[in-house]
Short mmCIF file of C-alpha atoms in Angstrom, two decimals:
data_model
loop_
_atom_site.label_atom_id
_atom_site.label_comp_id
_atom_site.label_asym_id
_atom_site.label_seq_id
_atom_site.Cartn_x
_atom_site.Cartn_y
_atom_site.Cartn_z
CA MET A 281 32.88 44.53 20.29
CA ASP A 282 34.84 45.36 23.34
CA GLU A 283 37.20 42.73 24.99
CA GLY A 284 37.42 42.66 28.67
CA SER A 285 41.14 41.83 29.94
CA THR A 286 40.37 38.29 30.63
CA SER A 287 38.84 37.22 27.26
CA GLN A 288 40.33 34.97 24.64
CA PRO A 289 40.97 36.61 21.33
CA SER A 290 40.70 33.41 19.46
CA ASP A 291 37.04 33.34 20.52
CA ASN A 292 36.05 35.95 17.90
CA ASN A 293 38.47 34.61 15.37
CA LYS A 294 36.44 31.49 15.51
CA MET A 295 33.19 32.81 14.93
CA ASP A 296 32.09 33.26 11.05
CA SER A 297 32.00 36.55 9.82
CA SER A 298 28.18 36.53 9.34
CA LYS A 299 27.53 35.75 12.80
CA GLU A 300 30.04 38.89 13.95
CA ALA A 301 28.12 40.99 11.37
CA ALA A 302 24.78 40.05 12.84
CA LEU A 303 26.03 40.90 16.60
CA LEU A 304 27.20 44.29 15.41
CA ALA A 305 24.10 44.92 13.72
CA LEU A 306 22.31 44.15 16.96
CA MET A 307 24.73 46.41 18.70
CA ASP A 308 23.99 49.38 16.41
CA ARG A 309 20.27 48.97 16.54
CA THR A 310 20.05 48.73 20.50
CA GLY A 311 22.98 50.98 21.35
CA TYR A 312 24.06 48.25 23.84
CA SER A 313 27.74 47.57 24.38
CA MET A 314 29.04 43.99 24.45
CA VAL A 315 31.90 42.51 26.23
CA GLN A 316 33.42 39.11 27.06
CA GLU A 317 35.04 38.43 30.16
CA ASN A 318 35.59 35.39 32.39
CA GLY A 319 33.72 33.02 30.12
CA GLN A 320 30.54 34.99 29.49
CA ARG A 321 29.54 37.71 27.03
CA LYS A 322 27.66 40.35 28.40
CA PHE A 323 25.38 42.41 26.24
CA GLY A 324 24.38 45.58 28.41
CA GLY A 325 24.33 46.21 31.92
CA PRO A 326 23.38 48.71 31.92
CA PRO A 327 21.70 49.88 29.17
CA PRO A 328 22.18 53.06 27.31
CA GLY A 329 20.85 56.03 29.41
CA TRP A 330 20.35 54.02 32.65
CA GLU A 331 20.93 56.03 35.88
CA GLY A 332 20.98 54.66 39.53
CA PRO A 333 21.64 51.27 40.72
CA PRO A 334 21.08 47.95 39.02
CA PRO A 335 17.62 46.10 39.24
CA PRO A 336 16.70 44.46 42.44
CA ARG A 337 16.59 40.88 43.15
CA GLY A 338 13.91 39.06 41.39
CA CYS A 339 14.41 40.58 37.88
CA GLU A 340 16.72 38.16 36.27
CA VAL A 341 15.71 34.86 34.94
CA PHE A 342 17.77 31.97 34.03
CA VAL A 343 17.70 30.34 30.44
CA GLY A 344 18.68 26.84 29.72
CA LYS A 345 18.58 24.35 26.81
CA ILE A 346 19.62 26.92 24.24
CA PRO A 347 21.20 25.50 20.86
CA ARG A 348 24.94 25.69 21.06
CA ASP A 349 24.84 27.71 17.63
CA MET A 350 22.66 30.27 18.91
CA TYR A 351 23.70 33.82 19.74
CA GLU A 352 22.54 37.17 20.95
CA ASP A 353 21.37 38.43 17.26
CA GLU A 354 18.58 35.50 17.83
CA LEU A 355 18.16 35.40 21.54
CA VAL A 356 17.85 39.10 22.33
CA PRO A 357 14.90 39.91 20.20
CA VAL A 358 13.06 37.04 21.66
CA PHE A 359 13.57 37.95 25.10
CA GLU A 360 12.90 41.79 24.40
CA ARG A 361 9.24 40.62 23.71
CA ALA A 362 8.77 40.35 27.71
CA GLY A 363 10.24 43.73 28.85
CA HIS A 364 13.26 46.10 28.76
CA ILE A 365 16.32 44.11 28.92
CA TYR A 366 19.04 45.63 31.40
CA GLU A 367 21.56 42.75 30.51
CA PHE A 368 22.01 39.94 28.89
CA ARG A 369 24.86 37.32 29.79
CA LEU A 370 25.63 34.28 27.52
CA MET A 371 27.94 31.63 28.95
CA MET A 372 30.51 30.80 26.34
CA GLU A 373 32.92 28.00 25.34
CA PHE A 374 36.61 28.79 24.63
CA SER A 375 35.57 27.23 21.03
CA GLY A 376 33.15 30.07 20.51
CA GLU A 377 30.08 28.00 21.00
CA ASN A 378 27.63 29.05 23.71
CA ARG A 379 27.36 26.68 26.66
CA GLY A 380 23.66 26.25 26.62
CA TYR A 381 22.40 28.76 29.07
CA ALA A 382 22.36 32.35 29.95
CA PHE A 383 21.06 34.95 32.31
CA VAL A 384 18.67 37.60 31.28
CA MET A 385 18.19 40.70 33.47
CA TYR A 386 15.20 42.94 33.08
CA THR A 387 14.88 46.35 34.55
CA THR A 388 11.58 45.31 36.48
CA ARG A 389 10.41 42.45 38.16
CA GLU A 390 7.39 42.20 36.15
CA GLY A 391 9.69 41.76 32.99
CA ALA A 392 11.01 38.69 34.42
CA GLN A 393 7.89 37.07 35.51
CA ARG A 394 6.35 38.09 32.14
CA ALA A 395 9.73 36.37 30.34
CA ILE A 396 8.82 32.95 32.30
CA GLN A 397 5.11 33.02 31.48
CA LEU A 398 5.89 33.65 27.65
CA LEU A 399 8.87 31.99 27.15
CA ASP A 400 9.22 28.94 29.46
CA ASN A 401 9.13 25.83 27.10
CA TYR A 402 9.08 28.28 24.11
CA GLU A 403 10.14 26.59 20.82
CA ILE A 404 13.37 28.80 19.73
CA ARG A 405 13.84 26.48 16.89
CA PRO A 406 11.85 23.70 15.24
CA GLY A 407 11.89 20.90 17.81
CA LYS A 408 14.12 22.90 20.43
CA PHE A 409 12.48 24.30 23.31
CA ILE A 410 14.23 26.53 25.77
CA GLY A 411 13.54 26.61 29.79
CA VAL A 412 13.04 29.87 31.54
CA CYS A 413 12.90 30.04 35.37
CA VAL A 414 13.69 32.85 37.95
CA SER A 415 17.28 33.48 38.80
CA LEU A 416 18.32 34.71 41.99
CA ASP A 417 21.60 36.27 42.88
CA ASN A 418 23.01 34.54 45.81
CA CYS A 419 24.29 36.72 48.41
CA ARG A 420 24.22 34.73 51.62
CA LEU A 421 26.58 32.24 53.13
CA PHE A 422 25.82 29.63 55.67
CA ILE A 423 28.68 29.54 58.42
CA GLY A 424 28.50 26.01 60.75
CA SER A 425 30.03 24.73 63.75
CA ILE A 426 30.54 28.31 65.61
CA PRO A 427 30.40 28.20 69.24
CA LYS A 428 26.79 28.48 70.46
CA ASP A 429 27.52 31.33 73.08
CA LYS A 430 28.48 33.92 70.42
CA LYS A 431 26.29 36.66 69.89
CA LYS A 432 25.12 38.08 66.51
CA GLU A 433 27.22 41.37 66.94
CA GLU A 434 30.30 39.10 67.77
CA ILE A 435 29.76 37.07 64.82
CA GLN A 436 29.40 40.06 62.54
CA GLU A 437 32.61 41.75 63.75
CA GLU A 438 34.38 38.65 63.27
CA MET A 439 33.25 38.24 59.84
CA MET A 440 34.04 41.56 58.95
CA LYS A 441 37.59 41.25 60.11
CA VAL A 442 38.19 38.11 57.49
CA THR A 443 36.11 38.86 54.48
CA GLU A 444 34.81 42.18 52.74
CA GLY A 445 31.37 43.43 52.08
CA VAL A 446 29.41 41.89 54.97
CA VAL A 447 26.02 43.63 55.62
CA ASP A 448 24.19 41.80 57.90
CA VAL A 449 24.24 38.52 60.17
CA ILE A 450 21.34 36.58 60.93
CA VAL A 451 21.74 34.17 63.80
CA TYR A 452 18.77 32.02 65.29
CA PRO A 453 18.34 31.41 69.15
CA SER A 454 18.28 27.91 70.38
CA ALA A 455 14.66 26.70 70.95
CA VAL A 456 16.07 25.39 74.65
CA ASP A 457 18.15 28.21 75.65
CA ARG A 458 17.54 31.32 74.06
CA MET A 459 20.87 32.87 75.41
CA LYS A 460 22.60 30.62 73.03
CA ASN A 461 22.64 30.33 69.19
CA ARG A 462 21.98 27.24 67.13
CA GLY A 463 25.44 26.66 66.01
CA PHE A 464 25.29 28.11 62.92
CA ALA A 465 24.47 31.76 61.23
CA PHE A 466 23.91 33.19 57.65
CA VAL A 467 26.10 35.93 56.32
CA GLU A 468 24.79 38.36 53.95
CA TYR A 469 26.98 40.44 51.42
CA GLU A 470 26.60 43.24 49.63
CA SER A 471 26.77 41.35 46.13
CA HIS A 472 27.13 37.58 44.92
CA LYS A 473 30.42 38.37 44.00
CA ALA A 474 31.22 39.59 47.42
CA ALA A 475 30.02 36.32 48.66
CA ALA A 476 31.76 34.27 46.29
CA MET A 477 34.85 35.74 47.28
CA ALA A 478 34.42 35.08 50.88
CA ARG A 479 33.38 31.62 50.16
CA ARG A 480 36.58 30.90 48.17
CA LYS A 481 38.88 32.38 51.06
CA LEU A 482 36.82 30.20 53.89
CA ILE A 483 36.10 27.13 51.90
CA PRO A 484 39.18 25.16 52.39
CA GLY A 485 38.17 23.95 55.80
CA THR A 486 41.26 25.19 57.35
CA PHE A 487 39.95 28.44 58.49
CA GLN A 488 39.30 28.98 62.29
CA LEU A 489 37.16 31.31 64.32
CA TRP A 490 37.34 31.38 68.03
CA GLY A 491 39.45 28.23 67.72
CA HIS A 492 36.77 26.45 65.76
CA THR A 493 36.99 25.00 62.17
CA ILE A 494 34.00 26.57 60.44
CA GLN A 495 31.97 25.13 57.72
CA VAL A 496 30.93 27.30 54.94
CA ASP A 497 28.61 26.67 52.06
CA TRP A 498 26.08 28.72 49.83
CA ALA A 499 22.97 29.22 51.62
CA GLU A 500 19.79 28.67 49.11
CA PRO A 501 18.00 31.94 48.34
CA GLU A 502 14.51 32.15 49.70
CA LYS A 503 12.26 31.38 46.57
CA GLU A 504 10.52 34.57 45.36
CA LEU A 505 6.64 34.00 44.87
CA ASP A 506 4.45 35.86 42.23
CA GLU A 507 2.23 38.66 43.80
CA GLU A 508 -1.06 36.83 42.74
CA THR A 509 0.05 33.68 44.91
CA MET A 510 0.79 35.52 47.88
CA GLN A 511 -2.32 37.68 47.80
CA ARG A 512 -4.30 34.51 48.57
CA VAL A 513 -2.14 33.81 51.70
CA ARG A 514 -4.23 33.84 55.08
CA VAL A 515 -1.86 32.12 57.05
CA LEU A 516 0.91 33.50 59.20
CA TYR A 517 4.17 31.93 60.05
CA VAL A 518 5.31 32.59 63.74
CA ARG A 519 8.89 31.76 64.75
CA ASN A 520 11.47 32.39 67.84
CA LEU A 521 8.57 30.65 69.99
CA MET A 522 9.43 28.95 73.46
CA LEU A 523 9.14 25.24 73.37
CA SER A 524 6.75 25.68 76.18
CA THR A 525 4.29 28.01 74.43
CA THR A 526 1.03 25.88 73.59
CA GLU A 527 -1.05 26.11 70.71
CA GLU A 528 -4.00 27.49 72.89
CA THR A 529 -1.51 30.50 74.14
CA LEU A 530 -0.96 31.30 70.59
CA ARG A 531 -4.82 31.04 69.57
CA SER A 532 -5.65 33.36 72.41
CA GLU A 533 -3.01 35.83 71.83
CA PHE A 534 -3.57 36.01 68.03
CA SER A 535 -7.42 36.38 68.45
CA ARG A 536 -7.32 39.18 70.74
CA LEU A 537 -7.86 41.82 67.69
CA LYS A 538 -10.72 39.77 66.73
CA LEU A 539 -12.36 36.95 68.67
CA GLY A 540 -13.11 34.08 66.64
CA SER A 541 -10.65 35.02 63.63
CA VAL A 542 -8.31 32.37 63.96
CA GLU A 543 -9.28 29.03 62.24
CA ARG A 544 -6.76 26.75 63.43
CA VAL A 545 -3.16 26.82 65.06
CA LYS A 546 -0.57 24.17 64.38
CA LYS A 547 2.50 24.53 66.51
CA LEU A 548 5.87 22.79 65.49
CA THR A 549 8.76 22.94 68.01
CA ASP A 550 9.74 26.82 68.22
CA TYR A 551 7.57 27.66 64.70
CA ALA A 552 3.97 27.72 64.30
CA PHE A 553 1.32 28.40 61.49
CA ILE A 554 -1.68 30.48 62.20
CA HIS A 555 -4.46 29.96 59.83
CA PHE A 556 -7.26 32.82 59.53
CA TYR A 557 -10.84 32.71 58.25
CA ASN A 558 -9.88 35.56 55.94
CA ARG A 559 -6.76 37.59 54.95
CA GLU A 560 -7.70 40.81 56.28
CA ASP A 561 -7.57 39.42 59.85
CA ALA A 562 -4.41 37.72 59.13
CA LEU A 563 -2.83 40.85 57.91
CA ASN A 564 -4.24 42.93 60.83
CA ALA A 565 -2.85 40.39 63.26
CA LEU A 566 0.64 40.29 61.50
CA GLU A 567 0.91 44.03 61.98
CA SER A 568 -0.19 43.77 65.58
CA MET A 569 1.82 40.51 66.51
CA ASN A 570 5.14 40.88 64.94
CA GLY A 571 7.80 41.72 67.72
CA LYS A 572 5.24 40.73 70.37
CA VAL A 573 6.73 39.04 73.56
CA ILE A 574 5.10 35.66 74.25
CA ASP A 575 6.22 33.49 77.12
CA GLY A 576 9.33 35.71 77.26
CA SER A 577 10.27 35.47 73.85
CA PRO A 578 10.02 38.17 71.17
CA ILE A 579 8.27 36.57 68.01
CA GLU A 580 8.49 37.04 64.49
CA VAL A 581 5.66 37.09 62.23
CA THR A 582 5.36 37.05 58.50
CA LEU A 583 3.04 35.78 55.87
CA ALA A 584 3.44 31.95 55.33
CA LYS A 585 5.10 31.18 51.83
CA PRO A 586 3.27 28.37 50.23
CA VAL A 587 5.09 25.94 48.23
CA SER A 588 3.61 23.96 45.59
CA LYS A 589 2.17 20.46 46.35
CA ASP A 590 3.98 18.83 43.42
CA GLY A 591 7.09 20.16 44.99
CA ASN A 592 7.39 17.09 47.52
CA LYS A 593 9.33 15.13 45.43
CA ARG A 594 12.15 12.68 46.74
CA SER A 595 14.98 15.34 46.21
CA GLY A 596 13.37 17.14 48.90
CA LEU A 597 11.85 20.56 49.17
CA ARG A 598 14.55 23.25 49.42
CA SER A 599 14.13 25.65 52.41
CA SER A 600 14.85 29.24 52.42
CA TYR A 601 18.29 29.11 53.94
CA GLY A 602 19.61 26.24 52.15
CA GLY A 603 19.06 22.50 52.64
CA VAL A 604 15.99 20.47 52.61
CA ALA A 605 12.61 21.63 54.27
CA PRO A 606 11.48 19.47 56.89
CA ALA A 607 8.01 17.54 57.03
CA GLY A 608 6.93 20.29 59.14
CA ASN A 609 5.92 21.94 55.79
CA TYR A 610 2.30 22.64 56.48
CA VAL A 611 -0.50 21.32 54.31
CA ASP A 612 -3.64 22.93 54.25
CA SER A 613 -6.66 22.90 51.47
CA ASN A 614 -5.15 25.11 49.18
CA PHE A 615 -1.24 25.27 50.28
CA LEU A 616 1.78 23.63 51.45
CA PHE A 617 3.49 25.96 53.61
CA GLN A 618 7.03 25.88 54.34
CA SER A 619 9.08 26.55 57.59
CA ARG A 620 12.21 28.65 57.34
CA ASP A 621 13.88 27.44 60.56
CA ASP A 622 14.47 23.63 60.71
CA VAL A 623 16.97 22.96 57.95
CA THR A 624 19.08 20.03 57.03
CA ILE A 625 22.46 21.64 55.74
CA GLY A 626 24.20 19.88 52.76
CA LEU A 627 27.80 19.77 54.04
CA GLY A 628 28.09 15.90 54.33
CA THR A 629 27.91 16.24 58.27
CA GLY A 630 24.23 15.59 58.71
CA ALA A 631 21.48 17.76 60.34
CA ILE A 632 22.38 21.09 62.35
CA SER A 633 20.57 20.60 65.56
CA ASP A 634 20.23 22.24 68.99
CA GLY A 635 20.81 19.03 70.92
CA PHE A 636 17.59 18.57 72.36
CA SER A 637 15.26 20.31 69.60
CA VAL A 638 12.52 18.38 67.91
CA ARG A 639 12.96 17.92 64.20
CA PRO A 640 10.33 16.59 61.82
CA VAL A 641 11.07 13.79 59.58
CA ASN A 642 11.11 13.88 55.81
CA LEU A 643 8.28 11.87 54.84
CA PRO A 644 7.61 9.88 51.67
CA PRO A 645 4.74 10.91 49.44
CA HIS A 646 1.73 9.01 50.89
CA LEU A 647 -0.29 8.74 47.74
CA GLY A 648 -2.88 10.80 49.10
CA SER A 649 -2.98 8.60 52.33
CA PRO A 650 -5.57 10.20 54.34
CA TYR A 651 -4.34 9.78 57.78
CA ALA A 652 -0.63 10.77 57.27
CA VAL A 653 -1.36 14.73 56.56
CA ASP A 654 -2.14 15.63 60.19
CA LEU A 655 0.36 13.55 62.05
CA ASP A 656 3.00 15.17 64.18
CA ARG A 657 5.99 13.19 62.96
CA CYS A 658 9.14 14.08 65.09
CA VAL A 659 12.49 12.77 66.10
CA TYR A 660 13.85 13.04 69.58
CA PRO A 661 17.39 13.08 70.56
CA PHE A 662 18.54 9.42 71.76
CA LEU A 663 20.76 9.95 74.92
CA PRO A 664 23.23 7.61 76.00
CA GLY A 665 22.36 5.96 78.95
CA SER A 666 18.59 5.78 78.22
CA HIS A 667 16.72 3.18 79.67
CA LEU A 668 15.14 0.94 76.65
CA VAL A 669 12.01 -1.12 77.37
CA PRO A 670 11.17 -4.06 74.82
CA VAL A 671 7.59 -3.34 73.43
CA SER A 672 5.58 -5.58 70.83
CA LEU A 673 2.97 -4.32 68.37
CA ASN A 674 0.21 -4.59 70.70
CA THR A 675 1.31 -2.05 72.83
CA LEU A 676 1.31 0.85 70.30
CA LYS A 677 -1.36 2.94 69.57
CA PRO A 678 -2.72 3.50 65.82
CA SER A 679 -2.10 6.99 65.96
CA GLN A 680 1.67 6.01 66.38
CA LEU A 681 1.54 4.34 62.94
CA SER A 682 2.04 6.26 60.03
CA SER A 683 2.09 4.20 57.18
CA ALA A 684 -0.44 2.10 55.64
CA VAL A 685 1.95 -0.97 55.73
CA SER A 686 2.43 -0.52 59.59
CA LEU A 687 -1.15 0.05 60.03
CA LEU A 688 -1.94 -3.19 58.07
CA ASP A 689 0.56 -5.33 60.22
CA TYR A 690 -1.11 -3.88 63.24
CA TYR A 691 -4.68 -4.62 61.83
CA CYS A 692 -3.62 -8.33 61.27
CA HIS A 693 -1.93 -8.79 64.60
CA LYS A 694 -5.14 -7.27 66.59
CA ASN A 695 -7.28 -9.81 64.66
CA ASP A 696 -4.89 -12.72 65.52
CA TRP A 697 -4.21 -13.23 61.60
CA SER A 698 -1.31 -14.02 59.91
CA LEU A 699 1.04 -11.07 58.85
CA PRO A 700 0.47 -10.10 55.14
CA GLU A 701 2.46 -11.21 52.23
CA TYR A 702 3.37 -8.89 49.81
CA HIS A 703 3.96 -10.33 46.09
CA LEU A 704 5.97 -7.90 43.61
CA TYR A 705 4.77 -7.94 40.05
CA SER A 706 5.88 -5.54 37.11
CA LEU A 707 4.12 -4.41 34.05
CA ALA A 708 5.39 -2.06 30.98
CA GLY A 709 3.74 1.46 31.01
CA GLN A 710 4.33 4.26 28.59
CA GLU A 711 7.22 4.46 26.65
CA GLY A 712 8.39 1.35 28.11
CA LYS A 713 8.71 2.28 31.48
CA MET A 714 8.59 -0.33 34.36
CA LEU A 715 5.67 -0.06 36.85
CA LEU A 716 5.63 -1.97 39.72
CA ILE A 717 2.25 -3.41 41.57
CA TYR A 718 1.94 -5.34 44.94
CA LYS A 719 -0.78 -8.06 45.55
CA VAL A 720 -1.44 -8.52 49.40
CA VAL A 721 -2.20 -11.75 50.53
CA ILE A 722 -3.59 -12.52 54.02
CA ASN A 723 -3.74 -16.26 54.38
CA SER A 724 -5.64 -16.27 57.69
CA THR A 725 -8.48 -14.79 55.75
CA ARG A 726 -8.00 -16.60 52.53
CA SER A 727 -7.96 -13.22 50.60
CA SER A 728 -5.88 -10.97 48.45
CA PHE A 729 -5.95 -7.78 47.37
CA MET A 730 -4.51 -5.49 44.67
CA PRO A 731 -4.96 -1.75 43.88
CA ASP A 732 -5.90 -0.13 40.74
CA LYS A 733 -2.75 1.46 39.98
CA ALA A 734 0.84 0.87 39.40
CA CYS A 735 3.93 3.02 40.46
CA THR A 736 7.48 3.62 39.26
CA ILE A 737 8.86 3.37 42.68
CA LEU A 738 9.13 0.03 45.10
CA GLU A 739 8.08 1.65 48.29
CA ASP A 740 5.16 3.60 46.98
CA ALA A 741 3.82 0.47 45.29
CA LYS A 742 3.86 -1.12 48.64
CA GLU A 743 2.41 1.68 50.33
CA LEU A 744 -0.48 1.78 47.97
CA ALA A 745 -1.34 -1.89 48.25
CA ALA A 746 -1.39 -1.78 51.86
CA GLN A 747 -3.79 1.42 51.64
CA ASN A 748 -5.89 -0.77 49.17
CA ALA A 749 -5.86 -3.84 51.46
CA LEU A 750 -7.10 -1.69 54.55
CA TRP A 751 -9.97 -0.10 52.54
CA ASN A 752 -11.17 -3.19 51.08
CA LEU A 753 -10.91 -4.85 54.76
CA ASP A 754 -13.05 -2.07 56.31
CA CYS A 755 -15.50 -2.01 53.38
CA SER A 756 -15.94 -6.01 54.08
CA ILE A 757 -16.27 -5.72 57.62
CA ASN A 758 -19.16 -3.43 57.12
CA SER A 759 -20.65 -5.62 54.41
CA PRO A 760 -22.54 -9.14 55.16
CA GLY A 761 -20.15 -10.68 52.97
CA SER A 762 -16.52 -11.90 53.24
CA PRO A 763 -13.49 -9.98 52.16
CA VAL A 764 -13.30 -9.25 48.53
CA ASN A 765 -10.90 -11.59 46.67
CA VAL A 766 -9.07 -9.80 43.88
CA SER A 767 -7.09 -11.69 41.35
CA PRO A 768 -4.17 -10.47 39.39
CA PRO A 769 -5.34 -8.36 36.51
CA ALA A 770 -4.03 -8.05 33.19
CA PRO A 771 -2.38 -4.48 32.26
CA SER A 772 -4.36 -1.96 30.45
CA GLY A 773 -2.76 -0.34 27.73
CA SER A 774 -2.25 3.16 29.38
CA GLY A 775 0.40 1.25 31.48
CA PHE A 776 -1.97 1.46 34.69
CA LEU A 777 -4.19 -1.05 36.40
CA SER A 778 -7.99 -0.16 36.21
CA PHE A 779 -9.91 -2.41 38.53
CA GLY A 780 -10.99 -3.11 42.09
CA TRP A 781 -11.75 0.52 43.10
CA PRO A 782 -14.77 1.85 41.17
CA GLY A 783 -12.70 5.09 40.45
CA THR A 784 -9.71 7.19 40.97
CA GLY A 785 -11.55 10.75 41.30
CA ILE A 786 -11.44 13.03 44.54
CA HIS A 787 -14.88 11.51 45.67
CA GLU A 788 -13.28 8.03 45.96
CA VAL A 789 -10.10 9.32 47.90
CA HIS A 790 -12.50 11.02 50.35
CA GLN A 791 -14.38 7.98 50.65
CA ARG A 792 -11.21 6.06 51.36
CA SER A 793 -10.31 8.77 53.95
CA ARG A 794 -13.38 8.23 55.71
CA CYS A 795 -12.90 4.16 55.70
CA LEU A 796 -9.48 4.16 56.89
CA LYS A 797 -10.07 6.82 59.70
CA LYS A 798 -13.13 4.87 60.98
CA LEU A 799 -10.70 1.72 60.74
CA ARG A 800 -7.98 3.53 62.83
CA GLY A 801 -10.61 4.48 65.49
CA ARG A 802 -12.07 1.02 65.72
CA LEU A 803 -8.47 -0.43 66.26
#
C-alpha cells in the first residue's frame, strides 16, 4: 500500500499480517490503489482506466455503524454488488481500527441508489447492521450579516478576493424591497475542499466585509430525490413573488396555457405552490412561466420537492439551504412540499428576517388534527410603539385557534362552563417506555373524557386529550343523551389504550375531522 505524506506509519504496523495480506489481495484482484491520508484510507479514486472528471453529486453514499475491526477486504465486495465503485473512503483511528463509518462513491447515481436499497440495514455480520444513505458533498457556504444594499455581483467580487474557488453566489431579494437583498447570501465553491478552506478562513468571527462582521456556516445541501418520486409531482413551486401578488392573480396567470388546469393555489408570503390536476399541464406551465414577470417581479418556477410526511419531527425539517424548514411546507393528499426560501439559520442568532417579512411558525405534530392543516399560521414583526389593545377569549374567532387545547377552552367559555381540567396519568408501554395520557374533566357538565391513545410527549398527550373531548362533546350535542362519561381504563398489553373511540383507522379520522369542522363552524 502507498502512504500519503500525512499518514501515520504506525497504523500499518499495528494491523495484523493476515489483514494486511487480505488488503493486498483485494488490491491485486481489483487493480485499485490504496493510500492513507488525513485520517482516512482511500481505495481507488479514480479506478483503473477511468478517464474524465469524477462522478457528479449524488453518486456517493454514507455508510454508518461499521464494526470497528472490519476493513476494505470485507466491505468492498459487499458494496460492489450495487455497482461500479469509483472510490471507497474508510475513516481510520490512529490505533488502526476504523472509526465506524465510510463513504462509497459509485460511478453512477443508479449505483448509489441501488446501494441504499440493497444495503441499508444490511446484516454485515451476525447481529451487526449497517446503515446506508445518500451523501452530498457540500460546496456551499451561508454568509450572513451582509449589507442589504449589496448586489450579487458585488458580493461575488468580494468573496473571490478573500477566498478561492468561488463559482457562484445566490442572493435572494427582499420580499418588501426588491432592490435590496435579505441580509444573507449563499456562496458556491468548485469543491467541498475549497468550501471547507473558505469556511476555515472566515469562521473566526473577526472577518469583515464592507465594515460588517459576517457570519459563516455550512449551507445544508438540497436533498436529492429519487426519479420515481419526482415523476409523480404535479405541483409547481413559485418564488420571488411580490407580497401584493394574490392567489387569484397566480391562478389566472398559470391557467393561461390551459383553462381549468390549476386545481388550487397556495401563496405564502413571497412564494407559492401551484397544484395542477395532471403532471403534463404542470410541466407545460413550468416551461412557459419560469422567468415571467408578474406584478413587476420576475418569478422562478420549479417542480416542488416533496418531503416525506414522517419527516416532520421535533428536530425540524431541514431546508434546502441550511436551517429548519418553515411550517409553510405544504401538505396535500400525497406530499408535504418544502419551501426553499424561508430558513432559520443555526448560528445562535435566531432567524434571518427581512424586517417586515412574514414567517410561518414551526408547528408541533397535531396528531392528525383535521383543522390544523389548512391554517395560514404566520408571525409578524412587533414594532416598538405599537398600540396594544387588551382582548378576551370572546373576541377571538375559532379560525384564530389552531390547537385543540385552545379550541376546547373557547368552547367552554362560549357555553359559560368552567375551563377544562387536565389530569395527567402515566403507564408502561413496550420495552418499559413511559406513556402519558390526560383525562379531561369539565365540572360544569359533570363529564370526563379520555382518548384511546397514549403519547410519549407531554404536549402531544394534552392535544390528543383535547381533540377527544371536542369530538365527544360534538357527538353528544348531536345525540339526545348527555355527554359521554369516560372513566380511566386499565392499560392494554401493547402499552396503548383501546377504549372510547370505536377504532383508529382512517375512516374514524375523517369522521372526527367532520365533527370538529362542524363544531368550529357553529362556534
